[in-house]
GROMACS .gro file of C-alpha atoms in nm:
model
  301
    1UNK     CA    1   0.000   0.000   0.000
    2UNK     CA    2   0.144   0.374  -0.073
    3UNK     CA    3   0.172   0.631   0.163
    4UNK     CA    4  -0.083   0.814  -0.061
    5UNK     CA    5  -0.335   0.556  -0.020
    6UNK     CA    6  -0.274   0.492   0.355
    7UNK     CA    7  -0.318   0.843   0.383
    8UNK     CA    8  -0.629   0.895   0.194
    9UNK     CA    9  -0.805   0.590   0.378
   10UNK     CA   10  -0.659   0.758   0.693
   11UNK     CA   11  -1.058   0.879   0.977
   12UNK     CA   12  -0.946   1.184   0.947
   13UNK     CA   13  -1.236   1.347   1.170
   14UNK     CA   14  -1.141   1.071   1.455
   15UNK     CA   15  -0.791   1.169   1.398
   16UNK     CA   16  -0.866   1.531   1.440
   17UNK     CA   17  -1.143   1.483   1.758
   18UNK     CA   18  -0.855   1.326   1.916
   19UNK     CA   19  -0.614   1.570   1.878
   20UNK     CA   20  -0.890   1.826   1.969
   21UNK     CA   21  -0.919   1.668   2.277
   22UNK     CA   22  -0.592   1.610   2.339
   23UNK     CA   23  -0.521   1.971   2.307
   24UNK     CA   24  -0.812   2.098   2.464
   25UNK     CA   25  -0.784   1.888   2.769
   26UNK     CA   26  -0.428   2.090   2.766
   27UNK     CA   27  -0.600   2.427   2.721
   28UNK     CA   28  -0.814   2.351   3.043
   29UNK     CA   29  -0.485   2.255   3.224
   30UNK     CA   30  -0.316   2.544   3.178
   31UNK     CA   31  -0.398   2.749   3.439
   32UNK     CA   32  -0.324   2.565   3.682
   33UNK     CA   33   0.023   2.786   3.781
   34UNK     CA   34  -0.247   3.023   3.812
   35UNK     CA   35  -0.441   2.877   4.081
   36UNK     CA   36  -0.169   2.722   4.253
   37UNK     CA   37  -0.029   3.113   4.262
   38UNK     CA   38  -0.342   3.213   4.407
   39UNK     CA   39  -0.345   2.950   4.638
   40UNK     CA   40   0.002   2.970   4.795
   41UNK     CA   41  -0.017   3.362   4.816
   42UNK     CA   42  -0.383   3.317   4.957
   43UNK     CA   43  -0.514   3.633   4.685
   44UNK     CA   44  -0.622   3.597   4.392
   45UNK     CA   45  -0.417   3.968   4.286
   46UNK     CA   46  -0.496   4.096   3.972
   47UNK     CA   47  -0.654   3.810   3.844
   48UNK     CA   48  -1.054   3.802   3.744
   49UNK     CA   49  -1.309   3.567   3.733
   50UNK     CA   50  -1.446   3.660   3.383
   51UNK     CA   51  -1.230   3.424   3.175
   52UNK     CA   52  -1.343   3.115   3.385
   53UNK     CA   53  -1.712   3.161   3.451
   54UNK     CA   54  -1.697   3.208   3.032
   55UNK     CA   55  -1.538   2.891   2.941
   56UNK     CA   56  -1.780   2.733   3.238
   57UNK     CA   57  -2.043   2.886   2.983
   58UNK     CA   58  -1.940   2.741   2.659
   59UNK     CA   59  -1.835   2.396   2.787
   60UNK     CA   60  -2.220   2.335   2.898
   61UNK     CA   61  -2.328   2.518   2.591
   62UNK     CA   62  -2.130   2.315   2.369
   63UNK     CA   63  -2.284   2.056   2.613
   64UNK     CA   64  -2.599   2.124   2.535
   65UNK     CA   65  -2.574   2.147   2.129
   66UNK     CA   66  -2.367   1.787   2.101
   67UNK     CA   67  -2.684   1.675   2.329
   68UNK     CA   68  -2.882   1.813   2.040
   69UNK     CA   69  -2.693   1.661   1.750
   70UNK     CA   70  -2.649   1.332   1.908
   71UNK     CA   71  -2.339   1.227   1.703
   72UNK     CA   72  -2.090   1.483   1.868
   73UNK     CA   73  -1.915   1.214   2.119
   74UNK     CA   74  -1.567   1.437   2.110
   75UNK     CA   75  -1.744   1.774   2.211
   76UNK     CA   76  -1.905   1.596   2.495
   77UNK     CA   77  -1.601   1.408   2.619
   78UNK     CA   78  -1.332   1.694   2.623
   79UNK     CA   79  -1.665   1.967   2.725
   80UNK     CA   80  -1.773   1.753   3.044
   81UNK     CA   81  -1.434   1.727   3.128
   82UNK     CA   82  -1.401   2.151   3.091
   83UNK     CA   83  -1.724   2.165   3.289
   84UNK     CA   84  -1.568   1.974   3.611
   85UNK     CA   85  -1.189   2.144   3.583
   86UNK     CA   86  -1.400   2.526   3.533
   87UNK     CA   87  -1.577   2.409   3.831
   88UNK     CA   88  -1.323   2.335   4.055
   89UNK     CA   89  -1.108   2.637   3.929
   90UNK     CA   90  -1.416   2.900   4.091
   91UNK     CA   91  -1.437   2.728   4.362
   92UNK     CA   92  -1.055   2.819   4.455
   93UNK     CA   93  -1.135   3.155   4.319
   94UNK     CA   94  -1.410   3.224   4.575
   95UNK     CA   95  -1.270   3.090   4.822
   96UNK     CA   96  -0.925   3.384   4.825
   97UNK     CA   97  -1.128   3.699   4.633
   98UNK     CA   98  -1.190   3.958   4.782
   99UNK     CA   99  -1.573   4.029   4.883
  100UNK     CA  100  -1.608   4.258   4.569
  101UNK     CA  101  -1.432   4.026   4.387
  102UNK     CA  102  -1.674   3.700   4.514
  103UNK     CA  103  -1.961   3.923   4.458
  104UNK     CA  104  -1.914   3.986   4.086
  105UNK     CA  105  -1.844   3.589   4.018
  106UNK     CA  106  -2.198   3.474   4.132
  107UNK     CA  107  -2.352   3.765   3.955
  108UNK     CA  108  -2.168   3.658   3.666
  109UNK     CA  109  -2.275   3.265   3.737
  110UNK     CA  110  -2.581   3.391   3.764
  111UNK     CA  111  -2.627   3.573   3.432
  112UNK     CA  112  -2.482   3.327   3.255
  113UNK     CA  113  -2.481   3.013   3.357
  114UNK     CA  114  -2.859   3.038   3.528
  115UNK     CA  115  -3.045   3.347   3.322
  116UNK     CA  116  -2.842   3.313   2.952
  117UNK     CA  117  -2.828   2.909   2.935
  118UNK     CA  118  -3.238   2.929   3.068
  119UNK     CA  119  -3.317   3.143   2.800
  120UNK     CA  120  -3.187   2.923   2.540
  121UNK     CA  121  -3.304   2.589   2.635
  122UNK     CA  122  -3.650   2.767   2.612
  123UNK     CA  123  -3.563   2.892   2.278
  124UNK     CA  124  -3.419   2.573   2.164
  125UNK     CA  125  -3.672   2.299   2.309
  126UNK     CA  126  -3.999   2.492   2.353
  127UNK     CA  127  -4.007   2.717   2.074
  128UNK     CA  128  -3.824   2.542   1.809
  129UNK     CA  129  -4.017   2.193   1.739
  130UNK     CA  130  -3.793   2.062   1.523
  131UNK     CA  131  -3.427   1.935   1.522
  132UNK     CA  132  -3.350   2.147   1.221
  133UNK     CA  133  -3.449   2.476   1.431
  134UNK     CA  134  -3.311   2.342   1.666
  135UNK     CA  135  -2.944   2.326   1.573
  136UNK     CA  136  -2.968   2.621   1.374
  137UNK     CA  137  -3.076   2.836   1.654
  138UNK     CA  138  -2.829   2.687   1.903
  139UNK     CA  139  -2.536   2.674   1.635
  140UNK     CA  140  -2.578   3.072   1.571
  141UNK     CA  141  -2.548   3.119   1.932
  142UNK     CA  142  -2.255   2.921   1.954
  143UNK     CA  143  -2.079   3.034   1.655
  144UNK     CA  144  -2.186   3.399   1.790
  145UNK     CA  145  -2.043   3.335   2.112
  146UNK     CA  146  -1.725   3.140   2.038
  147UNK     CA  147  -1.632   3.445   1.805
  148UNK     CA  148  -1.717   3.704   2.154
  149UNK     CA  149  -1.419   3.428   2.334
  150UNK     CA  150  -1.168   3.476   2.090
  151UNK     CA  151  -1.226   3.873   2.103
  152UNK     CA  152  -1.234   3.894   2.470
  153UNK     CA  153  -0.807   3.853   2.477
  154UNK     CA  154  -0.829   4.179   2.286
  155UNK     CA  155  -0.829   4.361   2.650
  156UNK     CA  156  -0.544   4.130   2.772
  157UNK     CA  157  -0.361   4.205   2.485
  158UNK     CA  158  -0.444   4.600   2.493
  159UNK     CA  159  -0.278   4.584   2.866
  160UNK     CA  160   0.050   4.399   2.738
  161UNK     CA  161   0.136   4.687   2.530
  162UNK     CA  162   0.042   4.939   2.757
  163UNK     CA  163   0.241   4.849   3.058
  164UNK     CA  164   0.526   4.589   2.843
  165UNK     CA  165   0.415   4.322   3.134
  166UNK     CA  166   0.301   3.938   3.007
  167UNK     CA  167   0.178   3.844   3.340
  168UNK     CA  168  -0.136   3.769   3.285
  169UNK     CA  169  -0.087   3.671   2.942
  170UNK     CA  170  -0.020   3.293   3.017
  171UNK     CA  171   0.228   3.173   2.705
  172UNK     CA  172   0.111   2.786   2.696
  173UNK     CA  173  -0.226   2.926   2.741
  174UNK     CA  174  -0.213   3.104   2.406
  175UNK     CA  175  -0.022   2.883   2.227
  176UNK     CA  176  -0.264   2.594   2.340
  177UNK     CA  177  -0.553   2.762   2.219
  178UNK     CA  178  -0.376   2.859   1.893
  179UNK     CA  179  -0.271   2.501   1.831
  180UNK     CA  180  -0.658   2.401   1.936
  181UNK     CA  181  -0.837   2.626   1.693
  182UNK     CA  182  -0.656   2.468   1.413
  183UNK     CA  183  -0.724   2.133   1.520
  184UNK     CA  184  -1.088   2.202   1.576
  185UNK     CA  185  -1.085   2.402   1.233
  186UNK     CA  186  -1.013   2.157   1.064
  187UNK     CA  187  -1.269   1.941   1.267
  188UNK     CA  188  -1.557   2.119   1.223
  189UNK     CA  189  -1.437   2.092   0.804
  190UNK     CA  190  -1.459   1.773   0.787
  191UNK     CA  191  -1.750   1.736   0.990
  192UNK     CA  192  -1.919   1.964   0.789
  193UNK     CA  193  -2.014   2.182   1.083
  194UNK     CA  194  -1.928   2.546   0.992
  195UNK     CA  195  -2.076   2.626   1.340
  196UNK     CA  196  -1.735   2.467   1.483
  197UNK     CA  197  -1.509   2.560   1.208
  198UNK     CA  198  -1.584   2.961   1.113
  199UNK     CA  199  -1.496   3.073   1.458
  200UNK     CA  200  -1.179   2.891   1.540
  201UNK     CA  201  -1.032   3.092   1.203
  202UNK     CA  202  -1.095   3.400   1.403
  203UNK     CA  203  -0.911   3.195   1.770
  204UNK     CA  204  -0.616   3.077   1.566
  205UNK     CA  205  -0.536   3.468   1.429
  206UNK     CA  206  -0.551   3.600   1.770
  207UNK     CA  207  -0.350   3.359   1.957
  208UNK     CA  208  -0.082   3.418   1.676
  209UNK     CA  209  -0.061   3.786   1.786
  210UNK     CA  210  -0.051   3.665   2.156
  211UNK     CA  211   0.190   3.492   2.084
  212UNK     CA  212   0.383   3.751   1.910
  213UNK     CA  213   0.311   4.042   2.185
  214UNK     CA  214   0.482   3.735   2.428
  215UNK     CA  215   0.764   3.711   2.245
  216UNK     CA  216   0.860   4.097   2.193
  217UNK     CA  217   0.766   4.203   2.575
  218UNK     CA  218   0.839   3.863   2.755
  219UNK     CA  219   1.194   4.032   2.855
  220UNK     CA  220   1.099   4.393   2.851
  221UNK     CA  221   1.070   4.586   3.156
  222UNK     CA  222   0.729   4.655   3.297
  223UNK     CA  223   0.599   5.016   3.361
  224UNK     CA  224   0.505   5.105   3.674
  225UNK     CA  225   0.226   5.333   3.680
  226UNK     CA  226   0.213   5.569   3.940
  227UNK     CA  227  -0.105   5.711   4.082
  228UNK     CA  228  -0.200   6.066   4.124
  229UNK     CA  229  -0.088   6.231   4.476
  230UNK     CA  230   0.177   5.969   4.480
  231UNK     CA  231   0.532   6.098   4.533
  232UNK     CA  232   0.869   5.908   4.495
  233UNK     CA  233   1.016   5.885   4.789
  234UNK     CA  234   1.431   5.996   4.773
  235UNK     CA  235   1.676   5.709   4.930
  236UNK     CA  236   1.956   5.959   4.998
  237UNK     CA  237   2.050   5.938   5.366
  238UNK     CA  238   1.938   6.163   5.612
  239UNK     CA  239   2.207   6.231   5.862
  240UNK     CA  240   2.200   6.297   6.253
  241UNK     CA  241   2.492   6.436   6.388
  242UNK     CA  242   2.593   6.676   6.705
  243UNK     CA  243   2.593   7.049   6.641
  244UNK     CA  244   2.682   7.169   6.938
  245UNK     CA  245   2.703   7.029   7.314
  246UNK     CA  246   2.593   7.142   7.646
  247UNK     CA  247   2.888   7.243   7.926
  248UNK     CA  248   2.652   7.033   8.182
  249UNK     CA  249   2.794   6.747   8.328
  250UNK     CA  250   2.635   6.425   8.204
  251UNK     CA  251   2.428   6.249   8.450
  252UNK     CA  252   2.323   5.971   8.187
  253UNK     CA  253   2.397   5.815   7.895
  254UNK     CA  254   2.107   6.030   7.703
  255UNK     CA  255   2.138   6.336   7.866
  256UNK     CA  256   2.263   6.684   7.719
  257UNK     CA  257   2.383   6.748   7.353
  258UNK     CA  258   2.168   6.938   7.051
  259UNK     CA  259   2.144   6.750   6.746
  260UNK     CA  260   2.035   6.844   6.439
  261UNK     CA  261   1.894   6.628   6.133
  262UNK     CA  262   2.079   6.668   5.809
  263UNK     CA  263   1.808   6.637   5.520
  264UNK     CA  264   1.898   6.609   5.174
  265UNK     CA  265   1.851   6.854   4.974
  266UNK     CA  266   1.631   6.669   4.691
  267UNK     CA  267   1.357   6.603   4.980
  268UNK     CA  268   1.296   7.026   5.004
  269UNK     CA  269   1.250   7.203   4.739
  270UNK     CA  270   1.159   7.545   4.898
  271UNK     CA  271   1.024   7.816   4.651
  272UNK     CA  272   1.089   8.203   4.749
  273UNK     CA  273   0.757   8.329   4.771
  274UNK     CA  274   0.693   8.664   4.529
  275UNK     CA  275   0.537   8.990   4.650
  276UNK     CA  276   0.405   9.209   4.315
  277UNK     CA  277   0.565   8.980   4.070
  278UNK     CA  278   0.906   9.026   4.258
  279UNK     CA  279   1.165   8.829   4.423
  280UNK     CA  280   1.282   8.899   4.785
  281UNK     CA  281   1.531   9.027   4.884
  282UNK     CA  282   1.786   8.744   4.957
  283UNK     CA  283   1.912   8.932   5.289
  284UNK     CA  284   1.533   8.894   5.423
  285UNK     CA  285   1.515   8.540   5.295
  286UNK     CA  286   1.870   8.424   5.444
  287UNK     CA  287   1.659   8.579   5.754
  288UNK     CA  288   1.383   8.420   5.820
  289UNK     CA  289   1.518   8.076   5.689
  290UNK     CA  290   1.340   8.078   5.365
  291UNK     CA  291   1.694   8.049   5.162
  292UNK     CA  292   1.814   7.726   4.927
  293UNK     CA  293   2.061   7.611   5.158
  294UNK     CA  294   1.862   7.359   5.281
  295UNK     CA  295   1.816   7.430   5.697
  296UNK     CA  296   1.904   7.178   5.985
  297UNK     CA  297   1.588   7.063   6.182
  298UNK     CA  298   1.762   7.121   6.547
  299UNK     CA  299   1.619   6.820   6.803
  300UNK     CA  300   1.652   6.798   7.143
  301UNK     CA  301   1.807   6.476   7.313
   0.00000   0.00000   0.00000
């Protein structure tokens, strides 16, 4: 037998709903650094919720269309399998967020995985009546939702550039998930499902540019921003030293002496005050301490 022929006899869609699961099983693995960050610093930092109560979404929608379709045995293995590891991953999230933080996940739980998916299983089983309907209803929502995933790292990928950090741009994330859209590309091809295949083209063009941004600011250093009111604070050394001692005897160890506290001069910057749009004179300022020589703070010991 050739290599053509082997190749052209070859199930190409098992072949492919392995590797799609494979892969996606992967994908779902991949944050587990993450978590195990979040669990050894006891905060779950700048991390949100949003990404995971999402893919909790499209796991039981996905779910719930392969339940439809009957013959979709990959999308329900490699799905029920996203369902439990989502599951378990805001559960470890709830449990170190902040209140504000816990209070925005069940709201978003809520919406989505109670209010959204209720709304479409009435769609999809009371007012459709046939199978046809059906699937076309719950493939546009898919397909229509799958594309709003592959937008949503658009905002991770906005805050990469701006402050030159990847830190919560996972690499293996976004190369998984590039490597998984293809896979499931060429899937949903074969399969003749264009619900599956259309928006994994859109998944496998971002995660190329995530993967790009990773690679040009994976070594660059990050930008601190600093809020307003915030000063930096100088690390010159402030000096205490003896300016002048008393002729008393000492009776202790911590008794006479004036000291006086040397401060840099970066840490005042003293502006001469004007009086009708002119200067004072420098004789009066020397006077009443309001010259650039920085002053000695006298304290008593």
């Amino acid at each position: 037998m050739s290599l053509a022929h082997f190749f052209q006899h070859l199930p190409w869609i098992t072949i492919f709903g392995l590797l799609g699961n494979v892969i996606s099983f992967m994908v779902f693995l991949s944050p587990i650094p993450t978590f195990y960050k979040i669990y050894k610093k006891k905060s779950t930092e700048g991390f949100q919720s949003i990404p995971y109560v999402v893919a909790l979404f499209s796991a039981v929608l996905w779910l719930f269309y392969a339940f439809i379709k009957t013959d979709m045995i990959f999308l329900v293995t490699i799905n029920s399998f996203g369902f439990f590891i989502e599951t378990i991953y805001l559960v470890i999230f709830l449990i170190y967020a902040t209140k504000e933080a816990r209070v925005l996940t069940f709201k978003l739980l809520v919406l989505f995985n109670v209010v959204g998916f209720g709304v479409i299983v009435f769609f999809t089983l009371v007012v459709a009546k046939t199978t046809h309907a059906r699937l076309l209803i719950l493939g546009w929502i898919c397909l229509i939702f799958s594309l709003s995933v592959f937008v949503a790292p658009l905002g991770v990928m906005r805050q990469v550039i701006k402050t030159r950090s990847v830190e919560y741009m996972p690499f293996l994330l976004s190369f998984f998930l590039t490597i998984s859209a293809v896979v499931w590309f060429f899937f949903g091809l074969l399969k003749h499902d264009y619900y599956i295949a259309i928006p994994n083209v859109l998944g496998f063009s971002f995660g190329i540019v995530q993967m790009v941004l990773y690679a040009m600011y994976r070594n660059a250093k990050p930008v601190e921003e600093i809020g307003v009111g915030k000063k930096e604070i100088s690390d010159e050394e402030i000096i205490l030293e003896p300016v002048k001692v008393t002729t008393q005897p000492k009776s202790g160890p911590n008794d006479g002496g004036v000291f006086a506290i040397e401060i840099p001069a970066t840490l005042i910057n003293v502006q001469p005050p004007e009086i009708n749009d002119e200067p004072m004179d420098q004789r009066m300022m020397k006077q009443i301490g309001l010259n650039r020589t920085p002053p000695q703070i006298a304290v008593a010991v």
